[in-house]
GROMACS .gro file of C-alpha atoms in nm:
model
   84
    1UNK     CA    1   0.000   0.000   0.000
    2UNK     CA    2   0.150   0.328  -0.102
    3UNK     CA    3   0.050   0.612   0.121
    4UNK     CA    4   0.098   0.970   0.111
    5UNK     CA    5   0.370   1.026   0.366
    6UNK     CA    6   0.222   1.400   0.449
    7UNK     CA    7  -0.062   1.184   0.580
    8UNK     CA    8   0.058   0.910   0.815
    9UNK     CA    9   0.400   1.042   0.986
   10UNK     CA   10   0.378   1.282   1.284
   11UNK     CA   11   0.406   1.668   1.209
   12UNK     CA   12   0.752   1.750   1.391
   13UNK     CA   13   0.907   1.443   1.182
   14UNK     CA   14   0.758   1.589   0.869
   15UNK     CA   15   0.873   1.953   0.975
   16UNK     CA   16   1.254   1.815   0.996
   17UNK     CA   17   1.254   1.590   0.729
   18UNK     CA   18   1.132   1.855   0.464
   19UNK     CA   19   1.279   2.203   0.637
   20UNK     CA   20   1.657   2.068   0.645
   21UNK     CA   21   1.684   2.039   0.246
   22UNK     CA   22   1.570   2.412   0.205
   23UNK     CA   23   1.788   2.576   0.445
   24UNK     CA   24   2.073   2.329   0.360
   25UNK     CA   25   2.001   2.504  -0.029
   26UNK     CA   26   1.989   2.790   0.118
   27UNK     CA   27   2.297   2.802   0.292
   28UNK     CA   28   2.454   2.732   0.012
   29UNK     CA   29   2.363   3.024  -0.204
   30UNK     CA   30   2.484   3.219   0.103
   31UNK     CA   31   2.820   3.108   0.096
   32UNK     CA   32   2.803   3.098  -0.307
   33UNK     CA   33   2.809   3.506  -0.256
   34UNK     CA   34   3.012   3.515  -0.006
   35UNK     CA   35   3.286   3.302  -0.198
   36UNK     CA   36   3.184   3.474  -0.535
   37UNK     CA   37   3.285   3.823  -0.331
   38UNK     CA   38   3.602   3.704  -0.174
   39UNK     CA   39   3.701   3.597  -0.505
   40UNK     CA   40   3.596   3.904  -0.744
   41UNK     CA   41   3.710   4.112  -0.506
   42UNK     CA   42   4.097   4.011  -0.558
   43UNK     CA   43   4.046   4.075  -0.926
   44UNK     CA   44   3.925   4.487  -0.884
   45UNK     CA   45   3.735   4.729  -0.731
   46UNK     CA   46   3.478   4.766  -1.014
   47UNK     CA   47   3.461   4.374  -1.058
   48UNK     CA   48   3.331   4.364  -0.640
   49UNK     CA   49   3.065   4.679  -0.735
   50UNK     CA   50   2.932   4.532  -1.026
   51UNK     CA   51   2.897   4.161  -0.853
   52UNK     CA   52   2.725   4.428  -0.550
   53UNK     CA   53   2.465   4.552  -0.790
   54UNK     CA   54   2.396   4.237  -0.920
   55UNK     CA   55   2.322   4.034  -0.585
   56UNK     CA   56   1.963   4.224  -0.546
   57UNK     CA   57   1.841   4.077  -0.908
   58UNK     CA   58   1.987   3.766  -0.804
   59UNK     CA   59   1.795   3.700  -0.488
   60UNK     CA   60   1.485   3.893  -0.639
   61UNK     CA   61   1.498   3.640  -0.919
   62UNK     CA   62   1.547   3.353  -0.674
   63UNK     CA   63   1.252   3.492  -0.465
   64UNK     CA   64   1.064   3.496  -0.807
   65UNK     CA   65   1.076   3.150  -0.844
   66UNK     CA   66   1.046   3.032  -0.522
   67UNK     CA   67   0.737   3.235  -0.459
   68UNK     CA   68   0.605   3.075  -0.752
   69UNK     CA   69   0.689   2.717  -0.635
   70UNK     CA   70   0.528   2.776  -0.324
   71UNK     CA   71   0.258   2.918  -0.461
   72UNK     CA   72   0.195   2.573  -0.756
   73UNK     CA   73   0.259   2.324  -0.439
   74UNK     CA   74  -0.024   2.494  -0.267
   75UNK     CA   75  -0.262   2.456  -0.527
   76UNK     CA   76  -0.179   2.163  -0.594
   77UNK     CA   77  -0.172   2.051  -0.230
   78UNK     CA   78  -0.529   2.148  -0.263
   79UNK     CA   79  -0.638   1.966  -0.563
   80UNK     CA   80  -0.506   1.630  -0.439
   81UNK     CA   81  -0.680   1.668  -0.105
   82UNK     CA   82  -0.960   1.714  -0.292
   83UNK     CA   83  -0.903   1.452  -0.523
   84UNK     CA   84  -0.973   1.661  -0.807
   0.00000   0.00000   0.00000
């Protein structure tokens, strides 16, 4: 029998088991601009200010497209508990 997992195991094991791979990600893309700064910034001034200006559009991008996710797993979320 193959049973929706979101369904059968308790919350706080749910919470862990789903929360860890997103801030592991996001951790990541933290240290991505950190390392990406460290390194432009031994190459020259203007290198660091343009990788500056462009970390906004990144994570505005990122938030983009995360929003959205969240957004298409919701509805979904809803559709399949409604068994539409």
């Amino acid at each position: 029998m193959n049973e929706n997992k979101m369904g059968v195991q308790p919350v706080n094991r749910l919470l862990v088991s789903m929360s860890v791979p997103m801030m592991v990600s996001m951790l990541v893309q933290a240290l991505y601009n950190v390392v990406d700064s460290i390194f432009v910034a031994s190459l020259s001034e203007d290198a660091l200010t343009a990788v500056s200006l462009a970390f906004p559009w990144q994570n505005l991008m990122i938030a983009v497209g995360v929003g959205t996710g969240v957004g298409v797993n919701a509805w979904l979320s809803r559709c399949l508990g409604e068994k539409v």
